[in-house]
GROMACS .gro file of C-alpha atoms in nm:
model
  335
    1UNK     CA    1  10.471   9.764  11.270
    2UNK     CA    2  10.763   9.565  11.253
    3UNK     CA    3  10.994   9.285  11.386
    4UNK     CA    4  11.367   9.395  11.476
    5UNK     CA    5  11.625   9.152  11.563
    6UNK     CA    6  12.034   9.363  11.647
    7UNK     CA    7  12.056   9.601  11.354
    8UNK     CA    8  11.762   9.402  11.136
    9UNK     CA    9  11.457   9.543  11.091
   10UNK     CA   10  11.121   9.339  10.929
   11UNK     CA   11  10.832   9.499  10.844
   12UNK     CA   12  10.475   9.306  10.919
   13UNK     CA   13  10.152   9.466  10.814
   14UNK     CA   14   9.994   9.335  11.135
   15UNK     CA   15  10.060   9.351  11.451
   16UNK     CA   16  10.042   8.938  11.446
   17UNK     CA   17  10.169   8.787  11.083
   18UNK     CA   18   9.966   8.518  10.960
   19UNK     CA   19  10.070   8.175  11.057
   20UNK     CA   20  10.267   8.115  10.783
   21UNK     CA   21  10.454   8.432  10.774
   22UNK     CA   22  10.469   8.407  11.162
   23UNK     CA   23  10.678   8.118  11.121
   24UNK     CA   24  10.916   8.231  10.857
   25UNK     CA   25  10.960   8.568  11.048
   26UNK     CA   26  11.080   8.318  11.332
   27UNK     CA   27  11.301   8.153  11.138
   28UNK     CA   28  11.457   8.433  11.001
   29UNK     CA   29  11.524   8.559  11.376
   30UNK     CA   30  11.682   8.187  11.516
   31UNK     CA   31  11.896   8.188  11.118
   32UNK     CA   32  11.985   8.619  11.298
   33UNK     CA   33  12.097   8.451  11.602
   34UNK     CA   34  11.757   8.543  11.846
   35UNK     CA   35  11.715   8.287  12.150
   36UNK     CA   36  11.418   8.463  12.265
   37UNK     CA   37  11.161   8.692  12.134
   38UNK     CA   38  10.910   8.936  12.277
   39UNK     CA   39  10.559   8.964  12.057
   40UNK     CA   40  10.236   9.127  12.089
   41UNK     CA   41   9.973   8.897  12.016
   42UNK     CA   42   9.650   9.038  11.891
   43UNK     CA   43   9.308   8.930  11.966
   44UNK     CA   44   9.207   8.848  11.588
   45UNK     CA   45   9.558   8.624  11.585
   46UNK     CA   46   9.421   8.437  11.857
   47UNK     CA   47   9.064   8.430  11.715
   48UNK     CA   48   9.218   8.308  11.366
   49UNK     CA   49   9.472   8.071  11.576
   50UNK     CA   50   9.771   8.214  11.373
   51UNK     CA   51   9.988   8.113  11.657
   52UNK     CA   52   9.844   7.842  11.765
   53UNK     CA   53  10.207   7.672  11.630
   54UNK     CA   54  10.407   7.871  11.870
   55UNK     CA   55  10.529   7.719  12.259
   56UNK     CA   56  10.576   8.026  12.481
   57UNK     CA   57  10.709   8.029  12.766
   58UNK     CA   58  10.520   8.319  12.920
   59UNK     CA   59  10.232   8.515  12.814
   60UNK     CA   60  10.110   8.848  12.990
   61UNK     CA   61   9.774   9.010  13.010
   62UNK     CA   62   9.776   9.390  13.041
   63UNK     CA   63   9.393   9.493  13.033
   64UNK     CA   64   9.102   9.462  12.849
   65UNK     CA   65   8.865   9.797  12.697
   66UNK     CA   66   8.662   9.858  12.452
   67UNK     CA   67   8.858   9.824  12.142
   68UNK     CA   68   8.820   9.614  11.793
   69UNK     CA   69   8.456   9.555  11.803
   70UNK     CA   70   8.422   9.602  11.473
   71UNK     CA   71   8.588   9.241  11.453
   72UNK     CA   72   8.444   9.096  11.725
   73UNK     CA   73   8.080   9.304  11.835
   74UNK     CA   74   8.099   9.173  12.215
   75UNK     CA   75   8.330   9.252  12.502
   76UNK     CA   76   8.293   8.907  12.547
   77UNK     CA   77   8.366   8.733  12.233
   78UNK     CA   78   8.708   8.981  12.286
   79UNK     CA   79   8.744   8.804  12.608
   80UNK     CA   80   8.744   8.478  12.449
   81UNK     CA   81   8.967   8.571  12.233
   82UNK     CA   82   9.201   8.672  12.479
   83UNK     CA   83   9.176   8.444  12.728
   84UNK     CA   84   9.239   8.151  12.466
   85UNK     CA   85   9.662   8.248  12.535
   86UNK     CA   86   9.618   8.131  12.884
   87UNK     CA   87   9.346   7.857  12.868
   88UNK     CA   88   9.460   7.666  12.569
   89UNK     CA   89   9.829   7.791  12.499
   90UNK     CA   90   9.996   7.824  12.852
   91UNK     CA   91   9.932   7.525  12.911
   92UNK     CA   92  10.228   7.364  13.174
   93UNK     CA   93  10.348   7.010  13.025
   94UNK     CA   94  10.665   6.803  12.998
   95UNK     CA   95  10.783   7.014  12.691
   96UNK     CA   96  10.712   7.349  12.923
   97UNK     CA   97  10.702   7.282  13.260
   98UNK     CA   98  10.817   7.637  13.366
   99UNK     CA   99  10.511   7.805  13.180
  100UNK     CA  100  10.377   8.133  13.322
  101UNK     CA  101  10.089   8.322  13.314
  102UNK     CA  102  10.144   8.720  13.408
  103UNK     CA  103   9.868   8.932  13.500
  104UNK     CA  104   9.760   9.253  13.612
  105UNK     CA  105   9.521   9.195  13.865
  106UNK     CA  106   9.442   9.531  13.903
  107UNK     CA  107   9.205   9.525  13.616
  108UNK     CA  108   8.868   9.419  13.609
  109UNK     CA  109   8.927   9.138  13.395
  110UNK     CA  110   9.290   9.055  13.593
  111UNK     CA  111   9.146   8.839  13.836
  112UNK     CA  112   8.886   8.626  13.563
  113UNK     CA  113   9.209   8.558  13.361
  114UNK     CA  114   9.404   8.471  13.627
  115UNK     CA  115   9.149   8.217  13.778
  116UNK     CA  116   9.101   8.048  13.400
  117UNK     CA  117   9.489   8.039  13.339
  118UNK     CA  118   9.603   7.675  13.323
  119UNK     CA  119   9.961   7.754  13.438
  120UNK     CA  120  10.130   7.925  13.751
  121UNK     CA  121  10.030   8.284  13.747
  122UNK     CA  122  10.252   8.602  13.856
  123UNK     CA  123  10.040   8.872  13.934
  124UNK     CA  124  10.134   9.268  13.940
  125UNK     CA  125   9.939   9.554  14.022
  126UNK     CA  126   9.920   9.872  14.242
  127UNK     CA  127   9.561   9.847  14.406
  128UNK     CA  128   9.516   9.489  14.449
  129UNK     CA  129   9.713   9.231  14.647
  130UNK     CA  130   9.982   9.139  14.415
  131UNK     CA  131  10.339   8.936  14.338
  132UNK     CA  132  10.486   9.223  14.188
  133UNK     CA  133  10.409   9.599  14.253
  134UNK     CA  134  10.604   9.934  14.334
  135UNK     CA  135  10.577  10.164  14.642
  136UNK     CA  136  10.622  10.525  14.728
  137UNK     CA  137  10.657  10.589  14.412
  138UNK     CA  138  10.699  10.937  14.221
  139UNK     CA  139  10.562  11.100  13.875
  140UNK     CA  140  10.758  11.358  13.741
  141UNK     CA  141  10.821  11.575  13.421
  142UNK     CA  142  11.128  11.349  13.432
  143UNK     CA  143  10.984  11.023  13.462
  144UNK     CA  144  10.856  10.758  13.719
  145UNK     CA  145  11.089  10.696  14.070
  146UNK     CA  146  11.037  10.437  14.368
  147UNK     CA  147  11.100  10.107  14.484
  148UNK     CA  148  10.973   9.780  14.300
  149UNK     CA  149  10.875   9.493  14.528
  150UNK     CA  150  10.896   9.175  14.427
  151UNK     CA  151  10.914   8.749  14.539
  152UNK     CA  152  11.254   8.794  14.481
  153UNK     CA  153  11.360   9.125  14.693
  154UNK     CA  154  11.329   9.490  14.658
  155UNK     CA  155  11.500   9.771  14.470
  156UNK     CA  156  11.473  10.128  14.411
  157UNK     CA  157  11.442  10.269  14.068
  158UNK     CA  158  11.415  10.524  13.820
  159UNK     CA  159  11.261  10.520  13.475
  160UNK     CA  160  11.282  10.793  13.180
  161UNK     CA  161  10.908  10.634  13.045
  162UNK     CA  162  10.609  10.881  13.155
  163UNK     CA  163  10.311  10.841  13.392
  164UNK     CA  164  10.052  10.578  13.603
  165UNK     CA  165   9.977  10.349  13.252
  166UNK     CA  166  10.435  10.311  13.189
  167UNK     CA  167  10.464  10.190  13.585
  168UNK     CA  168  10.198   9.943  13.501
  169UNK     CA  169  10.410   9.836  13.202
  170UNK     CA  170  10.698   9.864  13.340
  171UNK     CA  171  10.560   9.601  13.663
  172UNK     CA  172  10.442   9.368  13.350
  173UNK     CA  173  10.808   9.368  13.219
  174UNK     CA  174  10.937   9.285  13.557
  175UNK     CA  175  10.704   9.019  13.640
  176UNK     CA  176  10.826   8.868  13.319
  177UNK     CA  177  11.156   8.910  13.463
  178UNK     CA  178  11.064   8.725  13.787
  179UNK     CA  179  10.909   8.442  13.580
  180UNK     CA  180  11.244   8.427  13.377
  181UNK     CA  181  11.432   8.379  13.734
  182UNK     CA  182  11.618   8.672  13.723
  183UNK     CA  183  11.798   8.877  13.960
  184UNK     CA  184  11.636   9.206  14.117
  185UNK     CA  185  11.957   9.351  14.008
  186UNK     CA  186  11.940   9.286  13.637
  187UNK     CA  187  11.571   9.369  13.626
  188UNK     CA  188  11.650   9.678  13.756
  189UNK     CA  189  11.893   9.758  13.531
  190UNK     CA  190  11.708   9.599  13.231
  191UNK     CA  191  11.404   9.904  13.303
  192UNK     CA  192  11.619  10.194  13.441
  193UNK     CA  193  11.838  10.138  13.086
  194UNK     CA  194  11.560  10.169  12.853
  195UNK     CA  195  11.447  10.551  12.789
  196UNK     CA  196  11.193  10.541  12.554
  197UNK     CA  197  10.907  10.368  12.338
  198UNK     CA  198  10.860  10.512  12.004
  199UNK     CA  199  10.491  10.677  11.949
  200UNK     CA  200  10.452  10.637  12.326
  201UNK     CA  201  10.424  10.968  12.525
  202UNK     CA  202  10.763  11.037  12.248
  203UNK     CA  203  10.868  11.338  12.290
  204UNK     CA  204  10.978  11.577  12.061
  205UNK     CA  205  11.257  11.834  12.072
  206UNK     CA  206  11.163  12.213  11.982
  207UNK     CA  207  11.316  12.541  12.096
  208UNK     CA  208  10.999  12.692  12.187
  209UNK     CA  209  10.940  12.632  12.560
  210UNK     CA  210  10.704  12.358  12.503
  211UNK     CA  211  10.668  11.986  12.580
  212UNK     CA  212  10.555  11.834  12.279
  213UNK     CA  213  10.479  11.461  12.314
  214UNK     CA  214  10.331  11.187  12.068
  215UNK     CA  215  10.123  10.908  12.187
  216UNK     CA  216   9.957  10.658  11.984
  217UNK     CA  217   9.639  10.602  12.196
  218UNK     CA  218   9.350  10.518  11.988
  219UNK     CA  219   9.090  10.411  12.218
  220UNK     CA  220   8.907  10.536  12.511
  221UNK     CA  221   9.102  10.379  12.752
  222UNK     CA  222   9.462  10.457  12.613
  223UNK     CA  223   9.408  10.829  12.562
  224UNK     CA  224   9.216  10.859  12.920
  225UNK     CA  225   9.540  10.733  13.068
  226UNK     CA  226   9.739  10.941  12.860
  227UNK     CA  227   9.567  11.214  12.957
  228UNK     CA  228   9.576  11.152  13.291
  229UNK     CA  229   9.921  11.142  13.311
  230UNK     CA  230   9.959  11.463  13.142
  231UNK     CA  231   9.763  11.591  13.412
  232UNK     CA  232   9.925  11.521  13.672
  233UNK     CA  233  10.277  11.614  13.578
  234UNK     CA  234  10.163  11.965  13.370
  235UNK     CA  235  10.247  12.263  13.541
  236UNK     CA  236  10.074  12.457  13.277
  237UNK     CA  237   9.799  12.355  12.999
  238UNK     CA  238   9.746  12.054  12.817
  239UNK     CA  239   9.678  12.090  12.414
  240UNK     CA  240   9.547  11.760  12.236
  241UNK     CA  241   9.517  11.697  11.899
  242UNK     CA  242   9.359  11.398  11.780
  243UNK     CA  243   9.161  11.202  11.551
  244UNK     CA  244   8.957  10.851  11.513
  245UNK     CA  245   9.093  10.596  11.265
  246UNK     CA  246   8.782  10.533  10.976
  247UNK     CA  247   8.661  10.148  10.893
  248UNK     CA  248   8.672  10.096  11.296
  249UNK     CA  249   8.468  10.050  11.615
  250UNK     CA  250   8.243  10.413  11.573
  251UNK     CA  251   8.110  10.339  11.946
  252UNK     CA  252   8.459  10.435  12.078
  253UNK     CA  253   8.429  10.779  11.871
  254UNK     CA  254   8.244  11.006  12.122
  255UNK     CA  255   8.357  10.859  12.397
  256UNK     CA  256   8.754  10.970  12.313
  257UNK     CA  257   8.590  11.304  12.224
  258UNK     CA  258   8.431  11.325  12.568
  259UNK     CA  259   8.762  11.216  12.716
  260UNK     CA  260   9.006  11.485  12.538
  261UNK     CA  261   8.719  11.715  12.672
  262UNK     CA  262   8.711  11.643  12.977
  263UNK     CA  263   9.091  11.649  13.036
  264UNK     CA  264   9.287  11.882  12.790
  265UNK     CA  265   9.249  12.251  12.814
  266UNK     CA  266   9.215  12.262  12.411
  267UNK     CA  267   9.103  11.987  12.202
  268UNK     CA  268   9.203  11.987  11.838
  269UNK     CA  269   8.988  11.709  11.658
  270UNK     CA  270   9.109  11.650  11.295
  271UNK     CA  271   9.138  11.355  11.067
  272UNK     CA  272   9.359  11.041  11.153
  273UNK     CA  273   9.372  10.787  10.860
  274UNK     CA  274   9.004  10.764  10.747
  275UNK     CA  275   9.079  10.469  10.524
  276UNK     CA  276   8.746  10.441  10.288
  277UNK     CA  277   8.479  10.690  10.564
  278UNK     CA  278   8.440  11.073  10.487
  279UNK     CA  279   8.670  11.217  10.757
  280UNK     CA  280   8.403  11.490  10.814
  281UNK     CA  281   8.171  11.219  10.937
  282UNK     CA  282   8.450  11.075  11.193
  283UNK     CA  283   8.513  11.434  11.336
  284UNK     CA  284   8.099  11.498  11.399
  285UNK     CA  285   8.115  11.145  11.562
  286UNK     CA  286   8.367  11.259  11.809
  287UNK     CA  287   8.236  11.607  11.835
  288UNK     CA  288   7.928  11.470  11.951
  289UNK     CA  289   8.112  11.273  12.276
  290UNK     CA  290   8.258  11.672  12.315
  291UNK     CA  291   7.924  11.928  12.322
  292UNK     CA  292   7.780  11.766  12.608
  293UNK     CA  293   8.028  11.889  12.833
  294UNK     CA  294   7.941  12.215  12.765
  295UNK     CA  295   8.286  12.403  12.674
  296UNK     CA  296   8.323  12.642  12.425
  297UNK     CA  297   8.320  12.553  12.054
  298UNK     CA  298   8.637  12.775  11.853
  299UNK     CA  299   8.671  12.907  11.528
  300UNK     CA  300   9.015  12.948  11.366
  301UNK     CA  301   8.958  13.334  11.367
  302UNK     CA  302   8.865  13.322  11.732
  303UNK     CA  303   9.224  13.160  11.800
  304UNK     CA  304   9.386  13.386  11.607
  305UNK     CA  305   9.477  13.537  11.910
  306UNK     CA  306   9.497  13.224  12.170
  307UNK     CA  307   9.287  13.114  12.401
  308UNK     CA  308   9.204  13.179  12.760
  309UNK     CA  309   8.873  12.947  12.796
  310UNK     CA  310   8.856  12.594  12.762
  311UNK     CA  311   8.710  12.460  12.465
  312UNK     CA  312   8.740  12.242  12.169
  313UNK     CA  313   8.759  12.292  11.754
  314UNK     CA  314   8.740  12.058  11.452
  315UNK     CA  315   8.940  12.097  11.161
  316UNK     CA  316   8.990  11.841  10.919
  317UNK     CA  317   9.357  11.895  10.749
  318UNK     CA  318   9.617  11.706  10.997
  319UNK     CA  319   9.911  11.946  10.908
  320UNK     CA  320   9.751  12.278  11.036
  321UNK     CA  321   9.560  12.133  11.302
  322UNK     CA  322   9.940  12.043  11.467
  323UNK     CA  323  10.040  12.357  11.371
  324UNK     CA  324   9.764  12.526  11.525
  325UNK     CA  325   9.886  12.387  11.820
  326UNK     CA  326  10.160  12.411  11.857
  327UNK     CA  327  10.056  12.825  11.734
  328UNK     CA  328   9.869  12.795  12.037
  329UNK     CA  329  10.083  12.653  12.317
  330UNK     CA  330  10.307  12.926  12.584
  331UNK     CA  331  10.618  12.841  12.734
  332UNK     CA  332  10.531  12.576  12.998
  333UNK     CA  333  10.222  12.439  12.785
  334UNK     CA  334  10.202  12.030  12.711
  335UNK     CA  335  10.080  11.954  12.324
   0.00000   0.00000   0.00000
């Protein structure tokens, strides 16, 4: 996690600083040069009102799942917390008259947020009637092609980013653009310019035949989309290897483990930063969202020689669950 500003790079240890820190990591940016900046706001910063000192301009909601309810124990104290950007810090005044609220109204808390913002909204979305959305569009192996349409005209376009969830994200970053009354041109150019996210659907090189990608999804939600998208550009099999974080929301566990079930072809569950929880205790968590489905439990020995069946193994050491793999995938093969 981190804050980077031309060739400056600093390091946070959450995804929002604390107030405080917040303000000096400003600072630091204006002292850099920076005229604008672009930062994820977390629910607990909102809970905690760490930046309850900042004016934005414009504030976007992407969705809302399951997620953090370790913190919070409702969906709807998380909704609160959420919602307090628009209702109490979008607010349009003298200072900020050109405030904006940007939603996507294609999710099922889009339309609550929007209603409860207390500044003009921009709205973007696929399924729903919307500001901002994209037509005959395209998902390839090579990325995401069509035409965005938009209050301010239409263009066609072509993005390097992966899959359904990256057009969403990429709509959010041009409603942002609309709201910042800029040109289709530039906004174009802005998303066809940018080629990756780092631990998003990343992909990794290898000489193997392979497409090897890394994806940070760490709740139901996230890697359902993932998946998803894997699924509908893979012309061969789709290899996941994942894990549950330890000290978090354990409701979320067997669900993901259903979810890499249901969609991946192999399912490697293994540990992923267990912080202060036996990791063995994680992986039975998310084996049990898994064994309903009924697919076929592996050994190591049984892979020994691939697989041909779907199924699913646990294995607790990181390293050689990747490397079983990647052991594992043909030429044509997703991991």
């Amino acid at each position: 996690i981190q804050y980077r500003f031309a060739e400056t790079i600093i390091p946070s240890p959450h995804t929002t600083p604390e107030s405080v820190d917040l303000q000096r990591t400003l600072r630091e940016l204006v002292k850099l040069g920076a005229r604008s900046v672009v930062m994820e706001v977390s629910s607990h910063a909102l809970d905690q009102r760490r930046v309850d000192g900042c004016a934005f301009d414009i504030g976007v909601f992407t969705n809302l799942t399951r997620d953090h309810l370790d913190y919070h124990k409702e969906m709807d104290c998380y909704l609160e917390s959420k919602q307090r950007l628009f209702t109490e810090l979008l607010v349009a005044d003298a200072k900020k008259p050109k405030r904006h609220a940007v939603i996507n109204i294609d999710d099922p808390y889009g339309s609550l947020m929007a209603g409860s913002a207390a500044c003009p909204v921009i709205t973007y979305g696929l399924m729903s009637e919307a500001l901002v959305t994209a037509r005959n569009v395209r998902f390839t192996t090579s990325g995401i092609s069509g035409v965005l349409v938009t209050p301010v005209g239409e263009t066609a376009f072509h993005s390097r980013l992966l899959g359904r969830f990256n057009l969403y994200n990429i709509l959010a970053a041009v409603s942002v653009g609309v709201a910042m009354d800029l040109k289709v041109e530039v906004i174009r150019a802005g998303i066809e310019g940018h080629d990756k996210v780092a631990g998003r659907l990343e992909s990794v090189d290898n000489d193997r035949g392979i497409t090897v990608l890394v994806d940070y999804a760490h709740t139901g939600d996230a890697l359902e989309n993932v998946l998803k998208t894997l699924q509908e550009i893979a012309s061969a099999r789709v290899i996941t290897v994942f894990g549950c974080g330890g000290n978090r929301d354990r409701g979320k566990r067997p669900i993901m483990g259903e979810i890499a079930g249901r969609y991946s072809d192999m399912t490697i569950i293994t540990s992923d930063n267990p912080r202060r929880e036996d990791p063995e205790t994680i992986i039975g968590e998310i084996r049990a969202g898994i064994v309903p489905l009924g697919i076929k439990e592996y050994t190591v020995e049984e892979l020994s020689s691939g697989f041909d069946e779907k199924g699913f193994i646990a294995m607790e050491a990181r390293r050689e669950a990747i490397c079983l793999a990647v052991r594992l995938a043909r030429p044509g093969d997703m991991v």
